[in-house]
PDB file of C-alpha atoms in Angstrom:
ATOM      1  CA  MET A  16       0.301  -0.274   0.134  1.00 49.00           C
ATOM      2  CA  ARG A  17       0.977   3.392  -1.085  1.00 51.00           C
ATOM      3  CA  ARG A  18       2.316   5.706   1.962  1.00 50.00           C
ATOM      4  CA  ASP A  19       0.382   9.257   2.169  1.00 52.00           C
ATOM      5  CA  PRO A  20       3.425  11.840   1.677  1.00 50.00           C
ATOM      6  CA  ASP A  21       1.443  13.942   3.918  1.00 48.00           C
ATOM      7  CA  ILE A  22       0.795  11.864   6.953  1.00 44.00           C
ATOM      8  CA  ASP A  23       4.270  10.883   7.074  1.00 51.00           C
ATOM      9  CA  CYS A  24       4.838  14.754   6.881  1.00 46.00           C
ATOM     10  CA  ALA A  25       2.521  15.292   9.626  1.00 43.00           C
ATOM     11  CA  VAL A  26       3.761  12.277  12.231  1.00 42.00           C
ATOM     12  CA  ARG A  27       7.157  13.421  12.035  1.00 49.00           C
ATOM     13  CA  LEU A  28       6.322  17.078  12.539  1.00 41.00           C
ATOM     14  CA  ARG A  29       4.992  15.341  16.007  1.00 44.00           C
ATOM     15  CA  GLY A  30       8.013  13.827  16.540  1.00 48.00           C
ATOM     16  CA  GLU A  31      10.174  16.470  16.067  1.00 45.00           C
ATOM     17  CA  ALA A  32       7.681  18.655  17.960  1.00 41.00           C
ATOM     18  CA  VAL A  33       8.093  16.368  21.235  1.00 41.00           C
ATOM     19  CA  VAL A  34      11.700  16.298  20.936  1.00 43.00           C
ATOM     20  CA  VAL A  35      11.754  20.401  21.161  1.00 38.00           C
ATOM     21  CA  MET A  36       9.412  20.418  24.240  1.00 41.00           C
ATOM     22  CA  GLY A  37      10.971  17.923  26.018  1.00 47.00           C
ATOM     23  CA  THR A  38      14.683  19.766  25.565  1.00 43.00           C
ATOM     24  CA  VAL A  39      12.925  22.477  26.654  1.00 39.00           C
ATOM     25  CA  LEU A  40      11.873  21.213  30.214  1.00 43.00           C
ATOM     26  CA  ARG A  41      14.995  20.053  30.554  1.00 48.00           C
ATOM     27  CA  SER A  42      17.169  23.175  29.741  1.00 43.00           C
ATOM     28  CA  GLY A  43      13.475  25.478  32.105  1.00 43.00           C
ATOM     29  CA  VAL A  44      14.704  23.002  35.471  1.00 43.00           C
ATOM     30  CA  GLN A  45      18.248  23.261  34.923  1.00 46.00           C
ATOM     31  CA  GLY A  46      17.875  26.734  34.375  1.00 44.00           C
ATOM     32  CA  LEU A  47      15.795  27.161  37.595  1.00 40.00           C
ATOM     33  CA  THR A  48      17.984  24.834  39.602  1.00 40.00           C
ATOM     34  CA  LEU A  49      21.072  26.937  38.874  1.00 44.00           C
ATOM     35  CA  THR A  50      19.426  30.637  39.158  1.00 38.00           C
ATOM     36  CA  LEU A  51      19.171  28.737  42.776  1.00 37.00           C
ATOM     37  CA  CYS A  52      22.503  28.032  43.493  1.00 39.00           C
ATOM     38  CA  ARG A  53      23.726  31.632  42.052  1.00 40.00           C
ATOM     39  CA  GLY A  54      20.593  33.037  44.518  1.00 37.00           C
ATOM     40  CA  LEU A  55      22.352  31.271  47.288  1.00 34.00           C
ATOM     41  CA  HIS A  56      26.238  32.512  46.332  1.00 38.00           C
ATOM     42  CA  GLY A  57      25.112  36.044  46.031  1.00 36.00           C
ATOM     43  CA  LEU A  58      23.250  36.851  49.258  1.00 32.00           C
ATOM     44  CA  SER A  59      26.310  35.168  51.124  1.00 35.00           C
ATOM     45  CA  GLY A  60      27.988  38.320  50.211  1.00 37.00           C
ATOM     46  CA  ARG A  61      25.432  41.180  50.089  1.00 34.00           C
ATOM     47  CA  GLY A  62      24.204  40.493  53.744  1.00 36.00           C
ATOM     48  CA  GLY A  63      21.937  37.399  53.327  1.00 34.00           C
ATOM     49  CA  ARG A  64      20.916  35.175  55.919  1.00 33.00           C
ATOM     50  CA  LEU A  65      19.773  31.520  55.589  1.00 31.00           C
ATOM     51  CA  ILE A  66      17.372  31.057  57.809  1.00 31.00           C
ATOM     52  CA  PRO A  67      16.342  27.155  58.931  1.00 35.00           C
ATOM     53  CA  GLY A  68      13.206  25.753  57.505  1.00 37.00           C
ATOM     54  CA  PRO A  69      10.915  23.301  59.269  1.00 40.00           C
ATOM     55  CA  ARG A  70      10.757  20.018  59.466  1.00 43.00           C
ATOM     56  CA  LEU A  71       9.012  18.117  57.026  1.00 46.00           C
ATOM     57  CA  GLY A  72       8.645  15.154  59.357  1.00 46.00           C
ATOM     58  CA  ALA A  73       9.636  11.748  59.450  1.00 44.00           C
ATOM     59  CA  GLY A  74      10.617  10.143  56.684  1.00 45.00           C
ATOM     60  CA  SER A  75       9.709  12.568  54.521  1.00 46.00           C
ATOM     61  CA  VAL A  76      12.525  14.648  52.157  1.00 45.00           C
ATOM     62  CA  ARG A  77      14.574  16.471  54.767  1.00 43.00           C
ATOM     63  CA  PRO A  78      14.409  20.709  54.654  1.00 42.00           C
ATOM     64  CA  VAL A  79      17.137  22.475  54.215  1.00 41.00           C
ATOM     65  CA  ALA A  80      17.497  26.334  54.593  1.00 39.00           C
ATOM     66  CA  THR A  81      15.113  29.084  53.108  1.00 37.00           C
ATOM     67  CA  VAL A  82      16.515  32.286  52.424  1.00 35.00           C
ATOM     68  CA  SER A  83      15.894  35.706  53.612  1.00 32.00           C
ATOM     69  CA  ALA A  84      17.257  38.392  51.615  1.00 31.00           C
ATOM     70  CA  GLY A  85      17.265  41.431  54.512  1.00 29.00           C
ATOM     71  CA  LEU A  86      14.505  42.379  52.044  1.00 26.00           C
ATOM     72  CA  GLY A  87      12.189  43.636  55.263  1.00 30.00           C
ATOM     73  CA  GLU A  88      10.212  41.239  58.098  1.00 31.00           C
ATOM     74  CA  ALA A  89       8.422  39.689  55.523  1.00 33.00           C
ATOM     75  CA  GLU A  90       8.443  35.357  56.380  1.00 38.00           C
ATOM     76  CA  PRO A  91      10.805  33.491  54.423  1.00 39.00           C
ATOM     77  CA  SER A  92       9.135  30.716  51.858  1.00 59.00           C
ATOM     78  CA  ARG A  93       9.484  27.766  53.222  1.00 50.00           C
ATOM     79  CA  ARG A  94      11.576  25.171  51.633  1.00 80.00           C
ATOM     80  CA  TYR A  95      12.835  21.617  50.844  1.00 84.00           C
ATOM     81  CA  GLN A  96      15.740  19.247  49.850  1.00 85.00           C
ATOM     82  CA  SER A  97      14.081  17.980  46.521  1.00 87.00           C
ATOM     83  CA  HIS A  98      12.509  22.453  46.170  1.00 89.00           C
ATOM     84  CA  ILE A  99      12.971  24.110  42.905  1.00 89.00           C
ATOM     85  CA  PRO A 100      11.858  28.148  43.430  1.00 89.00           C
ATOM     86  CA  SER A 101      10.098  29.347  40.821  1.00 87.00           C
ATOM     87  CA  SER A 102       8.140  32.295  39.134  1.00 88.00           C
ATOM     88  CA  ARG A 103       4.546  32.650  38.326  1.00 89.00           C
ATOM     89  CA  LEU A 104       5.676  32.777  34.855  1.00 91.00           C
ATOM     90  CA  GLN A 105       8.129  29.841  34.898  1.00 89.00           C
ATOM     91  CA  LYS A 106       5.374  27.885  36.330  1.00 89.00           C
ATOM     92  CA  LEU A 107       3.168  28.467  34.252  1.00 90.00           C
ATOM     93  CA  LEU A 108       5.996  27.512  31.223  1.00 90.00           C
ATOM     94  CA  LEU A 109       6.114  24.314  33.087  1.00 89.00           C
ATOM     95  CA  ALA A 110       2.920  23.663  33.590  1.00 89.00           C
ATOM     96  CA  SER A 111       1.920  24.696  29.939  1.00 89.00           C
ATOM     97  CA  GLY A 112       5.222  21.876  28.317  1.00 89.00           C
ATOM     98  CA  SER A 113       4.168  19.673  30.691  1.00 87.00           C
ATOM     99  CA  ALA A 114       0.529  19.356  30.080  1.00 85.00           C
ATOM    100  CA  LEU A 115       1.149  19.176  25.973  1.00 86.00           C
ATOM    101  CA  MET A 116       3.868  16.151  27.278  1.00 84.00           C
ATOM    102  CA  ALA A 117       1.393  14.359  29.461  1.00 78.00           C
ATOM    103  CA  LEU A 118      -1.449  14.753  26.930  1.00 74.00           C
ATOM    104  CA  TYR A 119       0.572  13.418  23.934  1.00 77.00           C
ATOM    105  CA  ASN A 120       2.010  10.733  26.521  1.00 76.00           C
ATOM    106  CA  PRO A 121       0.299   9.873  28.996  1.00 70.00           C
ATOM    107  CA  TYR A 122       2.639   7.434  30.497  1.00 69.00           C
ATOM    108  CA  ARG A 123       5.043  10.388  30.987  1.00 80.00           C
ATOM    109  CA  HIS A 124       5.068  10.122  34.576  1.00 76.00           C
ATOM    110  CA  ASP A 125       7.387  13.510  34.771  1.00 83.00           C
ATOM    111  CA  MET A 126       5.387  15.330  32.723  1.00 87.00           C
ATOM    112  CA  VAL A 127       2.107  14.604  34.593  1.00 84.00           C
ATOM    113  CA  ALA A 128       3.816  14.923  38.236  1.00 86.00           C
ATOM    114  CA  VAL A 129       5.147  18.870  36.882  1.00 90.00           C
ATOM    115  CA  LEU A 130       1.926  20.134  36.033  1.00 87.00           C
ATOM    116  CA  GLY A 131       0.175  18.499  38.744  1.00 87.00           C
ATOM    117  CA  GLU A 132       2.681  20.584  41.032  1.00 89.00           C
ATOM    118  CA  THR A 133       2.317  23.609  39.122  1.00 90.00           C
ATOM    119  CA  THR A 134      -1.832  23.845  38.476  1.00 90.00           C
ATOM    120  CA  GLY A 135      -2.986  22.314  41.642  1.00 91.00           C
ATOM    121  CA  LEU A 136      -2.272  24.759  44.390  1.00 93.00           C
ATOM    122  CA  LEU A 137      -5.965  25.403  45.628  1.00 95.00           C
ATOM    123  CA  ALA A 138      -6.557  22.141  45.188  1.00 96.00           C
ATOM    124  CA  ILE A 139      -3.435  21.498  47.153  1.00 96.00           C
ATOM    125  CA  ARG A 140      -4.556  23.706  50.132  1.00 97.00           C
ATOM    126  CA  LYS A 141      -7.838  21.952  50.262  1.00 97.00           C
ATOM    127  CA  LEU A 142      -7.052  18.687  50.291  1.00 97.00           C
ATOM    128  CA  ARG A 143      -4.596  19.642  53.354  1.00 98.00           C
ATOM    129  CA  ASP A 144      -7.581  21.933  55.302  1.00 98.00           C
ATOM    130  CA  THR A 145      -9.530  18.302  54.660  1.00 98.00           C
ATOM    131  CA  MET A 146      -6.769  16.081  56.380  1.00 98.00           C
ATOM    132  CA  GLN A 147      -5.928  18.528  59.007  1.00 98.00           C
ATOM    133  CA  ASN A 148     -10.258  18.204  60.428  1.00 97.00           C
ATOM    134  CA  HIS A 149     -10.175  14.611  60.333  1.00 98.00           C
ATOM    135  CA  PRO A 150      -8.399  12.583  63.137  1.00 97.00           C
ATOM    136  CA  GLU A 151      -6.681  10.322  60.958  1.00 97.00           C
ATOM    137  CA  GLY A 152      -5.813  12.709  58.423  1.00 98.00           C
ATOM    138  CA  PHE A 153      -4.142  14.597  60.686  1.00 98.00           C
ATOM    139  CA  GLN A 154      -2.099  12.408  62.213  1.00 98.00           C
ATOM    140  CA  ILE A 155      -0.843  11.768  58.817  1.00 98.00           C
ATOM    141  CA  LEU A 156      -0.134  15.622  58.606  1.00 98.00           C
ATOM    142  CA  GLN A 157       1.634  14.953  62.064  1.00 97.00           C
ATOM    143  CA  GLU A 158       4.275  11.571  61.320  1.00 97.00           C
ATOM    144  CA  ARG A 159       4.344  12.076  57.727  1.00 97.00           C
ATOM    145  CA  PRO A 160       4.794   8.895  56.916  1.00 97.00           C
ATOM    146  CA  ARG A 161       5.964   7.695  53.543  1.00 96.00           C
ATOM    147  CA  ILE A 162       5.395   5.009  50.769  1.00 97.00           C
ATOM    148  CA  SER A 163       7.772   3.072  49.132  1.00 96.00           C
ATOM    149  CA  THR A 164       9.972  -0.334  49.211  1.00 95.00           C
ATOM    150  CA  SER A 165      12.303   0.812  52.457  1.00 95.00           C
ATOM    151  CA  THR A 166       8.980   1.841  54.495  1.00 95.00           C
ATOM    152  CA  MET A 167       7.233  -1.237  53.868  1.00 95.00           C
ATOM    153  CA  ASP A 168       7.947  -4.952  54.228  1.00 96.00           C
ATOM    154  CA  LEU A 169       6.996  -6.106  50.991  1.00 96.00           C
ATOM    155  CA  VAL A 170       7.525  -9.952  52.595  1.00 96.00           C
ATOM    156  CA  SER A 171       5.739  -9.962  55.396  1.00 97.00           C
ATOM    157  CA  LEU A 172       3.268  -8.655  53.086  1.00 97.00           C
ATOM    158  CA  ARG A 173       2.836 -11.335  50.677  1.00 96.00           C
ATOM    159  CA  GLU A 174       2.593 -13.437  53.344  1.00 97.00           C
ATOM    160  CA  LEU A 175      -0.935 -11.929  54.724  1.00 98.00           C
ATOM    161  CA  PRO A 176      -4.115 -14.091  53.992  1.00 98.00           C
ATOM    162  CA  ASP A 177      -5.365 -13.544  50.319  1.00 97.00           C
ATOM    163  CA  GLY A 178      -7.967 -10.783  50.328  1.00 97.00           C
ATOM    164  CA  THR A 179      -6.473  -8.671  52.967  1.00 98.00           C
ATOM    165  CA  PHE A 180      -5.251  -5.390  51.606  1.00 98.00           C
ATOM    166  CA  GLY A 181      -2.118  -5.940  52.126  1.00 98.00           C
ATOM    167  CA  ARG A 182      -2.306  -9.082  50.590  1.00 98.00           C
ATOM    168  CA  GLU A 183      -3.868  -7.199  47.697  1.00 98.00           C
ATOM    169  CA  TYR A 184      -1.999  -4.599  46.717  1.00 98.00           C
ATOM    170  CA  VAL A 185       0.700  -6.678  47.223  1.00 98.00           C
ATOM    171  CA  ARG A 186      -1.434  -9.389  44.479  1.00 97.00           C
ATOM    172  CA  PHE A 187      -1.655  -5.541  41.917  1.00 97.00           C
ATOM    173  CA  LEU A 188       2.783  -4.843  42.451  1.00 97.00           C
ATOM    174  CA  ASP A 189       3.054  -7.916  41.283  1.00 96.00           C
ATOM    175  CA  VAL A 190       1.331  -8.395  38.246  1.00 96.00           C
ATOM    176  CA  ASN A 191       1.177  -4.590  36.835  1.00 94.00           C
ATOM    177  CA  LYS A 192       5.357  -5.502  37.344  1.00 94.00           C
ATOM    178  CA  VAL A 193       5.021  -1.263  39.560  1.00 94.00           C
ATOM    179  CA  THR A 194       6.930  -0.495  41.987  1.00 94.00           C
ATOM    180  CA  PRO A 195       5.869   2.110  45.059  1.00 94.00           C
ATOM    181  CA  ASP A 196       9.268   3.438  44.365  1.00 93.00           C
ATOM    182  CA  SER A 197       8.662   5.051  40.807  1.00 87.00           C
ATOM    183  CA  ARG A 198       6.822   8.310  42.376  1.00 89.00           C
ATOM    184  CA  MET A 199       8.500  11.862  41.827  1.00 87.00           C
ATOM    185  CA  PRO A 200       9.858  14.130  44.092  1.00 92.00           C
ATOM    186  CA  VAL A 201       7.942  17.040  44.629  1.00 93.00           C
ATOM    187  CA  LYS A 202       9.606  19.966  43.613  1.00 92.00           C
ATOM    188  CA  PHE A 203       8.005  23.442  42.181  1.00 92.00           C
ATOM    189  CA  VAL A 204       5.590  23.468  45.097  1.00 93.00           C
ATOM    190  CA  ASP A 205       7.067  25.981  47.404  1.00 92.00           C
ATOM    191  CA  ASP A 206       4.912  24.976  51.315  1.00 92.00           C
ATOM    192  CA  GLU A 207       7.079  21.991  52.535  1.00 92.00           C
ATOM    193  CA  GLU A 208       3.135  20.434  54.097  1.00 95.00           C
ATOM    194  CA  LEU A 209       1.928  21.245  50.958  1.00 96.00           C
ATOM    195  CA  ALA A 210       4.681  19.645  49.038  1.00 95.00           C
ATOM    196  CA  TYR A 211       4.476  16.443  51.467  1.00 97.00           C
ATOM    197  CA  VAL A 212       0.297  16.285  50.204  1.00 97.00           C
ATOM    198  CA  ILE A 213       1.054  15.884  46.808  1.00 96.00           C
ATOM    199  CA  GLN A 214       3.769  14.102  48.180  1.00 96.00           C
ATOM    200  CA  ARG A 215       0.955  11.249  49.393  1.00 97.00           C
ATOM    201  CA  TYR A 216      -1.841  11.654  46.743  1.00 97.00           C
ATOM    202  CA  ARG A 217       1.700  10.262  44.526  1.00 95.00           C
ATOM    203  CA  GLU A 218       2.388   7.513  46.881  1.00 97.00           C
ATOM    204  CA  VAL A 219      -1.478   5.991  47.722  1.00 97.00           C
ATOM    205  CA  HIS A 220      -2.186   6.863  44.143  1.00 96.00           C
ATOM    206  CA  ASP A 221      -1.822   2.215  43.683  1.00 97.00           C
ATOM    207  CA  PHE A 222      -3.596   1.730  46.353  1.00 98.00           C
ATOM    208  CA  MET A 223      -6.387   3.195  44.616  1.00 98.00           C
ATOM    209  CA  HIS A 224      -6.034   1.125  41.963  1.00 97.00           C
ATOM    210  CA  THR A 225      -5.835  -1.614  44.601  1.00 97.00           C
ATOM    211  CA  LEU A 226      -9.051  -0.617  46.176  1.00 98.00           C
ATOM    212  CA  LEU A 227     -11.004   0.110  42.687  1.00 97.00           C
ATOM    213  CA  GLY A 228      -9.696  -3.310  41.094  1.00 96.00           C
ATOM    214  CA  MET A 229      -8.298  -0.981  38.386  1.00 96.00           C
ATOM    215  CA  PRO A 230      -4.930  -2.345  36.107  1.00 94.00           C
ATOM    216  CA  THR A 231      -2.419   0.271  34.868  1.00 93.00           C
ATOM    217  CA  ASN A 232      -3.721  -0.055  30.890  1.00 92.00           C
ATOM    218  CA  ILE A 233      -4.343   3.828  29.907  1.00 91.00           C
ATOM    219  CA  LEU A 234      -8.151   1.684  30.222  1.00 94.00           C
ATOM    220  CA  GLY A 235      -7.372   1.013  33.810  1.00 94.00           C
ATOM    221  CA  GLU A 236      -5.703   4.688  34.818  1.00 94.00           C
ATOM    222  CA  VAL A 237      -8.503   6.830  33.156  1.00 95.00           C
ATOM    223  CA  ALA A 238     -10.670   5.605  35.243  1.00 96.00           C
ATOM    224  CA  VAL A 239      -9.303   5.831  38.711  1.00 97.00           C
ATOM    225  CA  LYS A 240      -8.480   9.519  37.744  1.00 96.00           C
ATOM    226  CA  TRP A 241     -11.968  10.515  36.834  1.00 97.00           C
ATOM    227  CA  PHE A 242     -12.629   9.191  40.659  1.00 98.00           C
ATOM    228  CA  GLU A 243      -9.061  11.561  41.499  1.00 97.00           C
ATOM    229  CA  ALA A 244     -10.600  14.384  39.773  1.00 97.00           C
ATOM    230  CA  VAL A 245     -14.385  14.100  41.852  1.00 97.00           C
ATOM    231  CA  GLN A 246     -11.922  13.358  45.087  1.00 97.00           C
ATOM    232  CA  THR A 247      -9.145  16.056  44.795  1.00 96.00           C
ATOM    233  CA  GLY A 248      -9.934  18.831  42.405  1.00 95.00           C
ATOM    234  CA  LEU A 249      -6.542  18.616  41.371  1.00 95.00           C
ATOM    235  CA  PRO A 250      -6.255  20.152  37.760  1.00 92.00           C
ATOM    236  CA  MET A 251      -4.080  17.054  36.641  1.00 89.00           C
ATOM    237  CA  CYS A 252      -6.365  14.578  37.538  1.00 93.00           C
ATOM    238  CA  ILE A 253      -9.368  16.614  35.494  1.00 92.00           C
ATOM    239  CA  LEU A 254      -7.179  17.092  32.198  1.00 88.00           C
ATOM    240  CA  GLY A 255      -6.058  13.045  32.392  1.00 89.00           C
ATOM    241  CA  ALA A 256     -10.085  12.011  32.812  1.00 92.00           C
ATOM    242  CA  VAL A 257     -11.230  13.736  30.123  1.00 91.00           C
ATOM    243  CA  PHE A 258      -8.526  12.901  28.028  1.00 89.00           C
ATOM    244  CA  GLY A 259      -7.053  10.504  28.340  1.00 88.00           C
ATOM    245  CA  PRO A 260      -9.809   8.628  26.488  1.00 91.00           C
ATOM    246  CA  LEU A 261      -7.868   9.684  23.347  1.00 87.00           C
ATOM    247  CA  HIS A 262      -5.465   6.949  23.024  1.00 84.00           C
ATOM    248  CA  LEU A 263      -8.428   4.342  23.742  1.00 90.00           C
ATOM    249  CA  SER A 264      -9.841   2.235  21.188  1.00 92.00           C
ATOM    250  CA  ALA A 265     -13.962   2.958  20.068  1.00 93.00           C
ATOM    251  CA  ARG A 266     -14.253  -0.206  22.010  1.00 93.00           C
ATOM    252  CA  ASN A 267     -12.847   0.845  24.786  1.00 94.00           C
ATOM    253  CA  ILE A 268     -14.447   3.889  25.324  1.00 94.00           C
ATOM    254  CA  GLN A 269     -17.646   3.035  25.047  1.00 94.00           C
ATOM    255  CA  VAL A 270     -16.892   0.413  27.801  1.00 94.00           C
ATOM    256  CA  LEU A 271     -15.407   4.050  29.482  1.00 95.00           C
ATOM    257  CA  VAL A 272     -18.403   5.907  28.707  1.00 95.00           C
ATOM    258  CA  THR A 273     -21.014   3.625  29.782  1.00 94.00           C
ATOM    259  CA  ASP A 274     -19.741   2.181  32.875  1.00 95.00           C
ATOM    260  CA  LEU A 275     -16.833   3.083  34.251  1.00 97.00           C
ATOM    261  CA  ILE A 276     -17.426   7.008  33.592  1.00 97.00           C
ATOM    262  CA  PRO A 277     -20.134   6.597  36.119  1.00 97.00           C
ATOM    263  CA  TRP A 278     -19.704   4.752  37.999  1.00 97.00           C
ATOM    264  CA  ALA A 279     -15.862   6.051  38.878  1.00 97.00           C
ATOM    265  CA  VAL A 280     -18.037   9.842  38.892  1.00 97.00           C
ATOM    266  CA  ARG A 281     -20.063   8.030  41.598  1.00 97.00           C
ATOM    267  CA  CYS A 282     -17.367   6.173  44.095  1.00 97.00           C
ATOM    268  CA  GLY A 283     -15.840   9.859  44.046  1.00 97.00           C
ATOM    269  CA  ARG A 284     -18.997  11.896  45.030  1.00 97.00           C
ATOM    270  CA  THR A 285     -20.321   9.110  48.527  1.00 96.00           C
ATOM    271  CA  ALA A 286     -16.914   8.395  49.287  1.00 97.00           C
ATOM    272  CA  GLN A 287     -14.729   9.633  52.238  1.00 97.00           C
ATOM    273  CA  CYS A 288     -11.619  11.579  50.740  1.00 98.00           C
ATOM    274  CA  MET A 289      -9.046   9.152  50.045  1.00 97.00           C
ATOM    275  CA  MET A 290      -6.680  11.361  52.082  1.00 98.00           C
ATOM    276  CA  ASN A 291      -7.880  10.680  55.458  1.00 98.00           C
ATOM    277  CA  PHE A 292      -6.753   7.105  55.529  1.00 98.00           C
ATOM    278  CA  TYR A 293      -3.683   5.835  57.273  1.00 98.00           C
ATOM    279  CA  TYR A 294      -3.489   2.744  54.425  1.00 98.00           C
ATOM    280  CA  GLU A 295      -0.091   1.471  56.271  1.00 97.00           C
ATOM    281  CA  ASN A 296      -2.333   1.215  59.184  1.00 97.00           C
ATOM    282  CA  ARG A 297      -5.019  -1.201  57.568  1.00 97.00           C
ATOM    283  CA  TRP A 298      -2.979  -3.841  55.535  1.00 98.00           C
ATOM    284  CA  GLU A 299      -4.533  -7.160  57.809  1.00 98.00           C
ATOM    285  CA  GLN A 300      -7.521  -5.048  56.640  1.00 98.00           C
ATOM    286  CA  SER A 301      -9.799  -7.440  54.423  1.00 98.00           C
ATOM    287  CA  LEU A 302     -10.247  -5.575  50.774  1.00 98.00           C
ATOM    288  CA  GLU A 303     -13.946  -5.267  50.881  1.00 97.00           C
ATOM    289  CA  SER A 304     -14.513  -4.171  54.457  1.00 98.00           C
ATOM    290  CA  LEU A 305     -12.092  -0.978  53.945  1.00 98.00           C
ATOM    291  CA  ARG A 306     -13.891   0.043  50.992  1.00 98.00           C
ATOM    292  CA  GLU A 307     -16.775  -0.520  52.516  1.00 97.00           C
ATOM    293  CA  GLU A 308     -15.769   2.050  55.135  1.00 97.00           C
ATOM    294  CA  ILE A 309     -13.831   4.740  52.783  1.00 97.00           C
ATOM    295  CA  GLY A 310     -17.443   3.984  50.485  1.00 97.00           C
ATOM    296  CA  ILE A 311     -16.176   2.630  47.563  1.00 97.00           C
ATOM    297  CA  LEU A 312     -19.036   1.329  45.628  1.00 95.00           C
ATOM    298  CA  PRO A 313     -18.779  -2.841  43.241  1.00 93.00           C
ATOM    299  CA  CYS A 314     -17.307  -2.183  40.104  1.00 90.00           C
ATOM    300  CA  PRO A 315     -18.837  -2.783  37.335  1.00 86.00           C
ATOM    301  CA  THR A 316     -17.970  -6.156  35.305  1.00 78.00           C
ATOM    302  CA  VAL A 317     -16.497  -5.178  32.205  1.00 67.00           C
ATOM    303  CA  GLN A 318     -16.882  -7.409  29.456  1.00 57.00           C
ATOM    304  CA  SER A 319     -12.983  -7.532  27.669  1.00 48.00           C
TER     305      SER A 319
END
């Protein structure tokens, strides 16, 4: 079959655009880091002072000094080890570029992470406030637990009885060949407590897959994004929920629209806030009872 030269040209241009956008984003991040280093060096000779940042909490990223350049008594911004300070304009550019890249390739988790950090400030604040007003959520904010292979005993979780939350979570990791260590550290959220909130959201994402019974393919990810969009209001989740189906086949779009989206939206509305559960203390609880406690509805049967 003869190939259409117009189609070949369009594919080639799209590929070149992706390469250029990736280069721009990498250069932007490197430039921000260089700017921070130069700023700290310059303050040492102009009467600037370093002020210790607040504690992030056990198991989380260590805070580093925050900068005050002697510009009055305004409270200095709070920072942490992985933080990259950025202006509103820089955040806008990063948000725009990461949105394009994430829409083109939903599996670019680094771009999805940047998009969430640069567009979700209001939603993150609301989540933080919700956690502060809930006993279990408040405990999480105080203790700052992290989810990784270094903080969990996966061997012990595999030995739990079938049907427990811990056993089914590890089964999800094994079946889908994923690891909790894949979550990117937060960089562009300027408040360290809000940075922890978005980090916590990322790290409980696989718990949501387990609770909702969704795989890690695009269909499953889009269904989870609809649930998270209703639960969190994060623009990143809304964009993923709306534009994610562009990568699906016609058959899967039909399944998503007729079955999964209505179910995910109902779950998001009726369930308690996903951030208010200390999942690490629920390993031995049965998966079904945890679903009932949170308010997650049974998943509809999807014909393959």
